[in-house]
Tab-separated table of N, CA and C in Angstrom:
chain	number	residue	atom	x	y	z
A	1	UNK	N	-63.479	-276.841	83.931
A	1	UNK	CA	-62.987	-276.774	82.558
A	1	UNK	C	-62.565	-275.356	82.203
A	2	UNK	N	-63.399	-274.499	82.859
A	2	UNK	CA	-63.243	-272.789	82.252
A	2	UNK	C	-62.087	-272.383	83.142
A	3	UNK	N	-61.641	-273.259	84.281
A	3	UNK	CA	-60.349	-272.724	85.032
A	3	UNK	C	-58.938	-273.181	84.218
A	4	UNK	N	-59.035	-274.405	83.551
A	4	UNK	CA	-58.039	-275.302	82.587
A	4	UNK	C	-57.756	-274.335	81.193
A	5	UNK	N	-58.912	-273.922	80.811
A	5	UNK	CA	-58.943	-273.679	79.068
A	5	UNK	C	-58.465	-271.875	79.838
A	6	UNK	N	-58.900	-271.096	81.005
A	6	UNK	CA	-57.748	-270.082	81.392
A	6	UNK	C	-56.410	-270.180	81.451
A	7	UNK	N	-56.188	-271.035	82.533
A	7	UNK	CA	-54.706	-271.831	82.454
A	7	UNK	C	-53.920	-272.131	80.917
A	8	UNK	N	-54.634	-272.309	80.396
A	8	UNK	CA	-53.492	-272.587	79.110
A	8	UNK	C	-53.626	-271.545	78.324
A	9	UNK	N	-54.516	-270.647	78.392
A	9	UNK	CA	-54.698	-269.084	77.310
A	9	UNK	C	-53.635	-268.714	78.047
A	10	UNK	N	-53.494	-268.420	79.504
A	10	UNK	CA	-52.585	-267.354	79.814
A	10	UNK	C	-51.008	-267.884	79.877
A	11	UNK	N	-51.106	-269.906	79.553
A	11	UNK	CA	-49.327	-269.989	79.508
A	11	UNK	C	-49.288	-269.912	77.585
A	12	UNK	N	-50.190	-269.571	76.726
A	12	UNK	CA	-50.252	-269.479	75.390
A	12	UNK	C	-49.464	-268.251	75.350
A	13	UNK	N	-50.178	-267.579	76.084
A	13	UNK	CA	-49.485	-265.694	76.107
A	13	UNK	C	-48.416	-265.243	76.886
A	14	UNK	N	-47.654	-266.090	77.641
A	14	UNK	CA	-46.564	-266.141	78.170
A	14	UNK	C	-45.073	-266.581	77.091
A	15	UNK	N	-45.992	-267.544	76.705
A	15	UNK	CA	-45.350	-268.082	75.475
A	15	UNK	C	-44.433	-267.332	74.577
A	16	UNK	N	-45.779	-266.383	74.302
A	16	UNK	CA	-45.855	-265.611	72.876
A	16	UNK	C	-44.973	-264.448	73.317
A	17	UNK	N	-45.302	-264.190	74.443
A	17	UNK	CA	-44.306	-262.492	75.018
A	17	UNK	C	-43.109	-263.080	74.974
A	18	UNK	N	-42.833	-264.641	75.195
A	18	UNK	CA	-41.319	-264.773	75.455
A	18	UNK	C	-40.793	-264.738	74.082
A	19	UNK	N	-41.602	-265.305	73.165
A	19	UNK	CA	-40.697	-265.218	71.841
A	19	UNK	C	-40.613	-263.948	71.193
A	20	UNK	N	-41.719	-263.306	71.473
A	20	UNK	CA	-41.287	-262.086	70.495
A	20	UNK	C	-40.320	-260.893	71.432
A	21	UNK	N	-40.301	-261.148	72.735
A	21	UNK	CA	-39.063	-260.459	72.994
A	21	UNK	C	-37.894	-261.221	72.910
A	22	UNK	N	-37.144	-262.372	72.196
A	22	UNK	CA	-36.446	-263.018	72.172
A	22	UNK	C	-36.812	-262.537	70.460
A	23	UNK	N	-37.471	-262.244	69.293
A	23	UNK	CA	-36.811	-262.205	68.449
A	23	UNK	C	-37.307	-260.496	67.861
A	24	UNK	N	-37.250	-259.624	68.715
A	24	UNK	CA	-37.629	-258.025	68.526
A	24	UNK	C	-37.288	-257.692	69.448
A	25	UNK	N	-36.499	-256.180	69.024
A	25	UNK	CA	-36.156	-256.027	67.725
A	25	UNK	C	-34.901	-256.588	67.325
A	26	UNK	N	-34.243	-257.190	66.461
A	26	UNK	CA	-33.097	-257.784	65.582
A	26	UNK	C	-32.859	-257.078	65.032
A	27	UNK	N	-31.760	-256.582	64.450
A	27	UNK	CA	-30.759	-256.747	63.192
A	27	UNK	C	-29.696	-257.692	63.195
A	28	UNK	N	-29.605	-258.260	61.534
A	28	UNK	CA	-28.227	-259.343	61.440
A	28	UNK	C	-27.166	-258.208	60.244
A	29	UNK	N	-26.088	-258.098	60.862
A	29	UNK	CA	-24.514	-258.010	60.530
A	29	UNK	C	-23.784	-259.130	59.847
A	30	UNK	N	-22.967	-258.701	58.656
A	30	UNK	CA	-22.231	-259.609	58.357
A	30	UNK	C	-20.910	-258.990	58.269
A	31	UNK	N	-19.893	-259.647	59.089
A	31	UNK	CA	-18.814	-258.938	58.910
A	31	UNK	C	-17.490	-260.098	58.061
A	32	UNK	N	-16.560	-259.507	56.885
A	32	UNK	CA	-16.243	-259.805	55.917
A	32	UNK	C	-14.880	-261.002	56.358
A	33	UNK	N	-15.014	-262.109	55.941
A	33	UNK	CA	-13.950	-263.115	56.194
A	33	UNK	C	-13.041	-263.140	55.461
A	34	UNK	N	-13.265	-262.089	54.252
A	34	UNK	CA	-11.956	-261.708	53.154
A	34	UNK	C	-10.837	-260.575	53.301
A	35	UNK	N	-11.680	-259.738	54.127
A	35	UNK	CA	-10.637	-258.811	55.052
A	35	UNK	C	-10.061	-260.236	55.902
A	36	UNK	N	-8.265	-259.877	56.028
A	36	UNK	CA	-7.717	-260.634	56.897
A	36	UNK	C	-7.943	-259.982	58.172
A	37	UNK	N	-7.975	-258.649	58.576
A	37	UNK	CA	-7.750	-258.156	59.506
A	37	UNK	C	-9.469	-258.187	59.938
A	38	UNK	N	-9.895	-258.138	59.904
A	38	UNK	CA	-11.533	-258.541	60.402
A	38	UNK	C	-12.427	-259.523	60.789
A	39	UNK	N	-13.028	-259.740	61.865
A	39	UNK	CA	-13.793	-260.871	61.755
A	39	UNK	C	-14.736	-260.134	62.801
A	40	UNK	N	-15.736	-261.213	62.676
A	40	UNK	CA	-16.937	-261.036	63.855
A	40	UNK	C	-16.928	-260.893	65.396
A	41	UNK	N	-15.217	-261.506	65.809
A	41	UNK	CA	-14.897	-261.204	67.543
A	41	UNK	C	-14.701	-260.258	67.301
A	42	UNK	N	-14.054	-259.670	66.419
A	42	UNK	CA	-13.769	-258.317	66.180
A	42	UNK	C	-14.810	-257.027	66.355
A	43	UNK	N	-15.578	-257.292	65.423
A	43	UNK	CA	-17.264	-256.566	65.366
A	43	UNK	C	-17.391	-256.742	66.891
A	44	UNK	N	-17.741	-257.973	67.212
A	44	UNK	CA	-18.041	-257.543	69.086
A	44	UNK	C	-17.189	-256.979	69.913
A	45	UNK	N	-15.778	-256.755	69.801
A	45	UNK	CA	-15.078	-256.043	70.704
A	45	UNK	C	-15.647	-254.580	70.657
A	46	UNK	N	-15.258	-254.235	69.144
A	46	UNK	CA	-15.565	-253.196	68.602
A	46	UNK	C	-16.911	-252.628	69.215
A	47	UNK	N	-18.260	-253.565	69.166
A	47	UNK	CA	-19.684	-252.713	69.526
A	47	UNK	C	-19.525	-252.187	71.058
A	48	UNK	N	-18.880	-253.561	71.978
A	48	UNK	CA	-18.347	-253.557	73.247
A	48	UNK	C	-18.072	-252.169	73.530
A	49	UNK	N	-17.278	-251.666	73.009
A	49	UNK	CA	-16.194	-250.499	73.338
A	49	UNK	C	-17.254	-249.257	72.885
A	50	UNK	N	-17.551	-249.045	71.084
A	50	UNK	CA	-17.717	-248.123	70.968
A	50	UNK	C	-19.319	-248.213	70.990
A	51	UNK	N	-20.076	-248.577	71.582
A	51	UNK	CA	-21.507	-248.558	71.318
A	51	UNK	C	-22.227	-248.987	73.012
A	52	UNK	N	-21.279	-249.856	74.020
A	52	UNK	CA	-21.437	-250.535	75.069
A	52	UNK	C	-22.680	-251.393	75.007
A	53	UNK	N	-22.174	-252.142	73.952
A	53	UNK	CA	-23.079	-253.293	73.735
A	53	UNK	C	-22.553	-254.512	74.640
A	54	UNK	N	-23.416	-255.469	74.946
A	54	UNK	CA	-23.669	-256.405	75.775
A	54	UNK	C	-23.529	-258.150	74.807
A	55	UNK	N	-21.945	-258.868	74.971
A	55	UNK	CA	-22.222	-260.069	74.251
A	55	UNK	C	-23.659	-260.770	75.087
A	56	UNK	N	-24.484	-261.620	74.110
A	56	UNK	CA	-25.582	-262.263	74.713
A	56	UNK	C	-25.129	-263.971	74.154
A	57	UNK	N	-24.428	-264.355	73.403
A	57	UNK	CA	-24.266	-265.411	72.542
A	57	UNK	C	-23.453	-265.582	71.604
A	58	UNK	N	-22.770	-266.305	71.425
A	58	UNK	CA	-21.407	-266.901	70.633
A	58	UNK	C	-21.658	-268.191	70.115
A	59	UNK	N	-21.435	-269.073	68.936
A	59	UNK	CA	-21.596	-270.090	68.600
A	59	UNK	C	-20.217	-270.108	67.212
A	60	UNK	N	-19.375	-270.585	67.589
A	60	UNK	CA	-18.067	-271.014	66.531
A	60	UNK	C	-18.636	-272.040	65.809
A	61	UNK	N	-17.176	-272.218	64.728
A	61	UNK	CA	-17.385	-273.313	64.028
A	61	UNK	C	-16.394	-274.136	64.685
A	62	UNK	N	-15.934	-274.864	64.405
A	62	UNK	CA	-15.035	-275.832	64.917
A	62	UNK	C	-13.698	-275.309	63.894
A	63	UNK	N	-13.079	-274.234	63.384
A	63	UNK	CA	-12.508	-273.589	62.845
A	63	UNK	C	-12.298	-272.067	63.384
A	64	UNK	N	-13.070	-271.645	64.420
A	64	UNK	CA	-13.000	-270.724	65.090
A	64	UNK	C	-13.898	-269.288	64.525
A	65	UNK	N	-14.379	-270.005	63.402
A	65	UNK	CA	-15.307	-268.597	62.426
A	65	UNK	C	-16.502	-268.959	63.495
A	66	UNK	N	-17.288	-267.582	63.901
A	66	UNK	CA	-18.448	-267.433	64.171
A	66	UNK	C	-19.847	-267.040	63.359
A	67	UNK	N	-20.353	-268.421	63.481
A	67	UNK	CA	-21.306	-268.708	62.667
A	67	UNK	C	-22.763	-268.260	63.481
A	68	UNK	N	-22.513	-267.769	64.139
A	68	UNK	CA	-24.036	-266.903	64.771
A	68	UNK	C	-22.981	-265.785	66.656
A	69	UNK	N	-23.686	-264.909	66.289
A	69	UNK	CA	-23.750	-264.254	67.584
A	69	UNK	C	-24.732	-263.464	68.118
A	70	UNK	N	-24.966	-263.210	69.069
A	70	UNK	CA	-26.253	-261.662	69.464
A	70	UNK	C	-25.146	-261.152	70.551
A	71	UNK	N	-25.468	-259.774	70.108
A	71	UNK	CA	-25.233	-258.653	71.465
A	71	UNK	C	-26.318	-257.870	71.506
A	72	UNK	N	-26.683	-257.289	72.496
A	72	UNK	CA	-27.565	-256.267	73.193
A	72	UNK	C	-27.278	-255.274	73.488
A	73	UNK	N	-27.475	-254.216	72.469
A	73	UNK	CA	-27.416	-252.604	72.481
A	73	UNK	C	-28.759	-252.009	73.013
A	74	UNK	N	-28.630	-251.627	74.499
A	74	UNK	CA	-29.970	-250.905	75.023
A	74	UNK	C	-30.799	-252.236	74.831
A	75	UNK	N	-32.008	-251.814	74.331
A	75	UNK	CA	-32.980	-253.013	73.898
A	75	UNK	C	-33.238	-253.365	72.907
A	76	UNK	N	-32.090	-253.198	72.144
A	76	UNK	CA	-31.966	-253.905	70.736
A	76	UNK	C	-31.011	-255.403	70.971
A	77	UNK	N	-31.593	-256.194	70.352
A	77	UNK	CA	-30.398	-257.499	69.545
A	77	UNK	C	-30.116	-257.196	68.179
A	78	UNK	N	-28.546	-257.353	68.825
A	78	UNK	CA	-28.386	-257.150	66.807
A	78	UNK	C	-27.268	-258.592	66.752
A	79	UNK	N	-27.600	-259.814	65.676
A	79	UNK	CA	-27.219	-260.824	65.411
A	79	UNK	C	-25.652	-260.970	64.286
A	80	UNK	N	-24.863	-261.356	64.052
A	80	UNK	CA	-23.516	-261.317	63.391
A	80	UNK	C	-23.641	-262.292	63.113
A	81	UNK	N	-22.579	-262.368	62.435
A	81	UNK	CA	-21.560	-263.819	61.946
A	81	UNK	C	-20.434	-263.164	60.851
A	82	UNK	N	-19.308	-263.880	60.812
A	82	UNK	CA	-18.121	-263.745	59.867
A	82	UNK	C	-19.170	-264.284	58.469
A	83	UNK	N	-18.717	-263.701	57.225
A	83	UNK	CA	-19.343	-263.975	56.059
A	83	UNK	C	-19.179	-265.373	55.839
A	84	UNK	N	-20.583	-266.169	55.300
A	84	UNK	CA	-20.530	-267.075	54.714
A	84	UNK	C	-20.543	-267.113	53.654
A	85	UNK	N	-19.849	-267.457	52.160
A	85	UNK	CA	-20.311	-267.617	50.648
A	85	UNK	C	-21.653	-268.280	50.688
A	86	UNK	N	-22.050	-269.291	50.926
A	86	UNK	CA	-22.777	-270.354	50.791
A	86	UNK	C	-23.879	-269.670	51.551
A	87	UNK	N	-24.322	-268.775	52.387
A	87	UNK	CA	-25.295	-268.182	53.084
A	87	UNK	C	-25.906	-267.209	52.034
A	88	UNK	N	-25.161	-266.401	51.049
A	88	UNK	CA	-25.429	-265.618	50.242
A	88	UNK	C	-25.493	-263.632	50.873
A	89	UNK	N	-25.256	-263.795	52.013
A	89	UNK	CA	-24.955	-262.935	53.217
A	89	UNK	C	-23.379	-262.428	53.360
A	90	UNK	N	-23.020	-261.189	53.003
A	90	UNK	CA	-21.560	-260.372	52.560
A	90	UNK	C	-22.132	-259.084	53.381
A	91	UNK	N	-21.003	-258.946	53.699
A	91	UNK	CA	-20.529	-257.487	54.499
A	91	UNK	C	-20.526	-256.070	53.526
A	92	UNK	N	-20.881	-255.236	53.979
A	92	UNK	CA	-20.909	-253.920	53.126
A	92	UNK	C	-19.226	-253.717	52.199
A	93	UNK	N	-18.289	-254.101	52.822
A	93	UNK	CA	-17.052	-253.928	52.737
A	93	UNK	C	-16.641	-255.154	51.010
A	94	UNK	N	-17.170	-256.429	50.736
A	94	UNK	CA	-17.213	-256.883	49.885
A	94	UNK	C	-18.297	-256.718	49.286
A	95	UNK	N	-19.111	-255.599	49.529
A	95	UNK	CA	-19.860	-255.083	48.228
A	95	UNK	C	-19.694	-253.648	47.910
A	96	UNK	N	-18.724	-253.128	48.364
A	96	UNK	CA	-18.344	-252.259	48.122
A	96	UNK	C	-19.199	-251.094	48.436
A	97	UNK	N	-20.457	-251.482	49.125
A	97	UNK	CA	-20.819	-250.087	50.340
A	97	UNK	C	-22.220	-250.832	51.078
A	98	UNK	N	-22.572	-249.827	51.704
A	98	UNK	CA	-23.988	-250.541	52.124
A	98	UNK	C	-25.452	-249.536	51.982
A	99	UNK	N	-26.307	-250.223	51.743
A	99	UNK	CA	-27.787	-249.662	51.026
A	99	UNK	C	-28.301	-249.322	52.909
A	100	UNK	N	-27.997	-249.499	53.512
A	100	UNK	CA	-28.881	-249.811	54.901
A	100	UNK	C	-28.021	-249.132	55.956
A	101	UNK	N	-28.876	-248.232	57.203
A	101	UNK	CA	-28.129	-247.545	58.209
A	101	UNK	C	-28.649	-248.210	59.414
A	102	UNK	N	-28.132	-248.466	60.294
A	102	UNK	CA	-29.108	-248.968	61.177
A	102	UNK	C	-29.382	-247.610	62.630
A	103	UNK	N	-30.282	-247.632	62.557
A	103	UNK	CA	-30.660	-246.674	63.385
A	103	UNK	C	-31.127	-246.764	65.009
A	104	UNK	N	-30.053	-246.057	66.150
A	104	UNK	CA	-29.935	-246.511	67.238
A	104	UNK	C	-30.200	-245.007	68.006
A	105	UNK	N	-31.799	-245.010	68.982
A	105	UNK	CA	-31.968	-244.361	69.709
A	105	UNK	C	-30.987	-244.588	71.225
A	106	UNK	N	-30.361	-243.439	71.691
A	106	UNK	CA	-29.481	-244.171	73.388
A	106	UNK	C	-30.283	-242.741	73.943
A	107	UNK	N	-29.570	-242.859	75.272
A	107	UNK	CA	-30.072	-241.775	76.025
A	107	UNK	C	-29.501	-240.766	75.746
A	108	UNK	N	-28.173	-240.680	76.019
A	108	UNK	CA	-27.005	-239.481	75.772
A	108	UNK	C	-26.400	-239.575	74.322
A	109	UNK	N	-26.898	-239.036	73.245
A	109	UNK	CA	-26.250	-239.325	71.914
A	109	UNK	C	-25.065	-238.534	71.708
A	110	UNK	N	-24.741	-237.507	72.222
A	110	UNK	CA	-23.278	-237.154	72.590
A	110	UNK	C	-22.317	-237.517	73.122
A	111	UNK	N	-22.665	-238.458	74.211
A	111	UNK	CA	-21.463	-239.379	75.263
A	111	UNK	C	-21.164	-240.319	74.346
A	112	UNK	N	-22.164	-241.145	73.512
A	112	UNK	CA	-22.517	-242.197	72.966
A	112	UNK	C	-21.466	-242.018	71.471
A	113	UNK	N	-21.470	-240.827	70.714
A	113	UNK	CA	-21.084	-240.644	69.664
A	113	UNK	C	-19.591	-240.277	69.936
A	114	UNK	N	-19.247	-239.532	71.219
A	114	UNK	CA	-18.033	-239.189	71.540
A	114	UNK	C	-16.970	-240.793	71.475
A	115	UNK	N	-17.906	-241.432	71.906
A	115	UNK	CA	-16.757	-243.095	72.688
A	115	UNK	C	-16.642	-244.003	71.292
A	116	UNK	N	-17.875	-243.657	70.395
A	116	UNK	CA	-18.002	-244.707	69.289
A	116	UNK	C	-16.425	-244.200	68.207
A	117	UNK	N	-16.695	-243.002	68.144
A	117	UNK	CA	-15.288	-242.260	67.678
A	117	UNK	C	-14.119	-242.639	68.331
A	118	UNK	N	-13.905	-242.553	69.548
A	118	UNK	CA	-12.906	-242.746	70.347
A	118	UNK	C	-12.636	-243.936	70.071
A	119	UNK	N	-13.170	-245.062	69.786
A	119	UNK	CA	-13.159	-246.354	69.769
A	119	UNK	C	-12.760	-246.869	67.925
A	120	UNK	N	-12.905	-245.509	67.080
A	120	UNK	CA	-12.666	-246.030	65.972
A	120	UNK	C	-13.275	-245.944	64.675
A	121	UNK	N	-14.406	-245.466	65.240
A	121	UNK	CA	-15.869	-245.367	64.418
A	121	UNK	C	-15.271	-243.955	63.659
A	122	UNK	N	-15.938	-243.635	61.991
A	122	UNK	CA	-15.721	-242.495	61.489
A	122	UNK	C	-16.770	-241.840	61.507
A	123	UNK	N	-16.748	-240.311	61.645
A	123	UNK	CA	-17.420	-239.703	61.529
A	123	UNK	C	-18.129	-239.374	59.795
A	124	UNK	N	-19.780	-239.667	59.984
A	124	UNK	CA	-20.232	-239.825	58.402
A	124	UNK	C	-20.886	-237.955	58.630
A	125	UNK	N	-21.497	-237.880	59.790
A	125	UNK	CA	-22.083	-236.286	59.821
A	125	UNK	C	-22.298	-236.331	61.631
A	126	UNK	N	-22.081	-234.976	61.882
A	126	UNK	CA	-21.672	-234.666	63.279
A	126	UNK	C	-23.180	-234.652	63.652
A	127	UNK	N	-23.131	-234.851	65.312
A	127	UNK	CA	-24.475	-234.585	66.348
A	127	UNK	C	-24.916	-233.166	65.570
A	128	UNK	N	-26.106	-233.070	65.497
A	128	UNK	CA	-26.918	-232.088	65.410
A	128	UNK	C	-28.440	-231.991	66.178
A	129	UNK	N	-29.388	-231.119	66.532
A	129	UNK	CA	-30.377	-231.100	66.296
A	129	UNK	C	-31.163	-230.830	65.043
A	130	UNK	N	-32.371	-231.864	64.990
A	130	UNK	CA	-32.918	-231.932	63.806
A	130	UNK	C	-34.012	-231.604	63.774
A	131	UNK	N	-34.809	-231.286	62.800
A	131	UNK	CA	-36.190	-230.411	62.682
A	131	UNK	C	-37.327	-231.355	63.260
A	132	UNK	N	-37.112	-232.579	63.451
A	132	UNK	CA	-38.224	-233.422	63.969
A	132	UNK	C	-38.271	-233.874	65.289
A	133	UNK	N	-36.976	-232.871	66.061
A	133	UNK	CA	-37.442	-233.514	67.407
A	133	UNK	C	-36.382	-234.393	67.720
A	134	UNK	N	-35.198	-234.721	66.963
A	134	UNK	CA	-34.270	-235.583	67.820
A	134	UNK	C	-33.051	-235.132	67.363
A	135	UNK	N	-31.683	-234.992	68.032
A	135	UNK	CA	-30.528	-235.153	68.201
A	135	UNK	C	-30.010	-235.967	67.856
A	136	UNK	N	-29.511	-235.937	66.445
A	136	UNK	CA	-28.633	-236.929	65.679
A	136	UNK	C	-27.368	-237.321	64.816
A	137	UNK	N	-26.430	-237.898	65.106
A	137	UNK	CA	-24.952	-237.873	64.070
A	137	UNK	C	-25.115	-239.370	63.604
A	138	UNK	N	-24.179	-239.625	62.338
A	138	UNK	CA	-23.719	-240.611	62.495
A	138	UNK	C	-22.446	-241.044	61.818
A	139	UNK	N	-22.546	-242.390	62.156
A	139	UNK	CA	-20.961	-242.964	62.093
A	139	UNK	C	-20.820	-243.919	60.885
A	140	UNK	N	-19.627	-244.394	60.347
A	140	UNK	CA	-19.060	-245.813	60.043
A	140	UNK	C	-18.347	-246.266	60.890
A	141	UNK	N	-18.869	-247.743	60.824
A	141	UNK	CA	-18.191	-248.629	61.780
A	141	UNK	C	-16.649	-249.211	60.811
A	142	UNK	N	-15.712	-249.674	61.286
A	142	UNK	CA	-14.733	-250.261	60.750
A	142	UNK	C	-15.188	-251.480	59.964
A	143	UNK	N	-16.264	-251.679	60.015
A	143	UNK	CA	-17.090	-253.494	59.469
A	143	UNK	C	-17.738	-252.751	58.150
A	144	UNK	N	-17.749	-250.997	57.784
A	144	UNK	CA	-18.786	-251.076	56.776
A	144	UNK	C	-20.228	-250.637	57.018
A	145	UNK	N	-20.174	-251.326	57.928
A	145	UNK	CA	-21.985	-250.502	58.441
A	145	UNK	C	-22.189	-249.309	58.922
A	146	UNK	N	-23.491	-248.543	58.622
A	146	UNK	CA	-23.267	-246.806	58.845
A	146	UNK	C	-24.684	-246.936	59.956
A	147	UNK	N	-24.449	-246.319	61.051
A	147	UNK	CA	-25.063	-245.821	62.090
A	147	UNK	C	-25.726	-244.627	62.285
A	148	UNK	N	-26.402	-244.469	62.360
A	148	UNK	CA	-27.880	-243.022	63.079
A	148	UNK	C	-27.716	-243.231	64.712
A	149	UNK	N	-26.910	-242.596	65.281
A	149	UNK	CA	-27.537	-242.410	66.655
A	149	UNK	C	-28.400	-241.097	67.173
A	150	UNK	N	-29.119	-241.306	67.810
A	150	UNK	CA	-30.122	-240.375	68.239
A	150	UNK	C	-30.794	-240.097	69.135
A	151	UNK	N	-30.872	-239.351	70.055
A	151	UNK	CA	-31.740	-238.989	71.347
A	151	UNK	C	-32.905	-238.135	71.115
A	152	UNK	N	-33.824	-238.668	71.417
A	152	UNK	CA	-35.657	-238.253	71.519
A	152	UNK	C	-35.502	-236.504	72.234
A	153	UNK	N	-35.597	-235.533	71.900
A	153	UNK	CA	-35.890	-234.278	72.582
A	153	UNK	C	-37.176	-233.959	72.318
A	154	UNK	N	-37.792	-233.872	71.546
A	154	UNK	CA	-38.928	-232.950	71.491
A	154	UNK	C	-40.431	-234.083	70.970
A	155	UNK	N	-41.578	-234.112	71.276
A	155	UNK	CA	-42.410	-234.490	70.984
A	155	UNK	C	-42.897	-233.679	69.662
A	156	UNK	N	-42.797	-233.532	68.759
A	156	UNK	CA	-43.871	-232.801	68.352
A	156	UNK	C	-44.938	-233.639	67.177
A	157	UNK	N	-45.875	-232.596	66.751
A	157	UNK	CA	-47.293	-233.126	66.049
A	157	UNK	C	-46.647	-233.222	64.231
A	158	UNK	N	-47.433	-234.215	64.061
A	158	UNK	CA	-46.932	-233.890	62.563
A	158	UNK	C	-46.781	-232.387	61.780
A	159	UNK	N	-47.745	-231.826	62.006
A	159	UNK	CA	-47.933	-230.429	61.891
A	159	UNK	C	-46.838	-229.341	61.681
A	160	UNK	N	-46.719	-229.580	63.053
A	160	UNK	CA	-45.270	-229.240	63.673
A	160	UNK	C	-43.977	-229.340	62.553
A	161	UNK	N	-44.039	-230.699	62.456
A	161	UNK	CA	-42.684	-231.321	61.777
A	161	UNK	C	-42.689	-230.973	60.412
A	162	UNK	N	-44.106	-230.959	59.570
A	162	UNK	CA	-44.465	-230.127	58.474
A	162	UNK	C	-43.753	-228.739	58.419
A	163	UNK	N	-44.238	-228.170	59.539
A	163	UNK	CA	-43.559	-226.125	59.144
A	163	UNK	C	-42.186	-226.297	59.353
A	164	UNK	N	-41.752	-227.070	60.271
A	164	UNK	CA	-40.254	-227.075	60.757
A	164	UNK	C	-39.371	-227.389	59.730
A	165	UNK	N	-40.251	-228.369	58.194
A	165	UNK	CA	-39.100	-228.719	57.910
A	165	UNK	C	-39.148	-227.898	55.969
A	166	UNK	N	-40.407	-227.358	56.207
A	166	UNK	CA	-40.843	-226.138	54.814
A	166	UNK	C	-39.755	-224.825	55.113
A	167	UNK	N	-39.568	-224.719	56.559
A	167	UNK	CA	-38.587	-223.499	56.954
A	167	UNK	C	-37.365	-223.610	56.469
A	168	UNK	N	-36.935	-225.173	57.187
A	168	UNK	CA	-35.291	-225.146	56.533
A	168	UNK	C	-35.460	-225.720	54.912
A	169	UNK	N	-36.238	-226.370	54.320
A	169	UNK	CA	-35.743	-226.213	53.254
A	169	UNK	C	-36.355	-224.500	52.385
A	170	UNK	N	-37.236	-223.918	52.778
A	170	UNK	CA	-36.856	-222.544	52.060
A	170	UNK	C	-35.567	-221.703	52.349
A	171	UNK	N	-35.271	-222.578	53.367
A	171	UNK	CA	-33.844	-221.361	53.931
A	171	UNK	C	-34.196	-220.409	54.603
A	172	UNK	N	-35.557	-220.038	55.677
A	172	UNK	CA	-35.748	-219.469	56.220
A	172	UNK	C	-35.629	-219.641	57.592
């Protein structure tokens, strides 16, 4: 019995690892069906190119609007769809900006920020180093959404990040 009631704890926890790496980490995108020139294949060409994101999933309507997608940036999923009214879900672009950045650690945030530009993306504030330890710019995407990319350099202690950041704002 104690070999059975093992057996099913450890396919319980097989389970569980599969779903939560199947739904972490997410973000969902909505890109605007009132722009003519925009849609959600669009958004994925676009991440394709300037971000080298990975399509994982496509699901149309029978009208050709995409009503769900995932791509895979590094080890992120980030989920789309063309705007639905009826979802209550609008693109930064028909609300006339967006409250939310989404924030994307890569390895090389300079190669990374160079191609996202190249590809289309605007520049919102250039690569810098920052007082806490990471290397960061970011972008607008053509969809509306504003990006943080960033590469990990420095470990440091809270402490640390305390004096580092009393310095620059005294201006010293």
């Amino acid at each position: 019995y104690r070999v059975l009631a093992d057996q099913a704890l450890q396919q319980e926890i097989r389970l569980l690892k599969a779903v939560r790496q199947r739904l972490c980490p997410t973000l969902s995108l909505q890109v605007d069906e009132a722009q003519p020139d925009q849609s959600a294949a669009e958004a994925i060409d676009f991440y394709q190119q300037a971000l080298g994101a990975t399509e994982v999933f496509r699901l149309a309507a029978p009208d050709g609007k995409i009503v769900h997608a995932e791509i895979r940036i590094g080890d992120s999923v980030i989920m789309l769809a063309d705007s639905c009214e009826s979802s209550g879900f609008r693109s930064p672009i028909a609300l006339g900006g967006s409250s939310v950045g989404l924030h994307l650690y890569v390895e090389d945030v300079d190669t990374l920020f160079a191609q996202a530009i190249a590809a289309g993306a605007t520049i919102v504030s250039p690569v810098t180093d920052q007082f806490y330890g990471d290397r960061t710019g970011s972008i607008a995407d053509p969809f509306g959404h504003f990006w943080f990319l960033a590469t990990h350099r420095e470990d440091l202690t809270p402490e640390e990040i305390d004096r580092r950041a009393a310095a620059l704002f005294s201006g010293t």
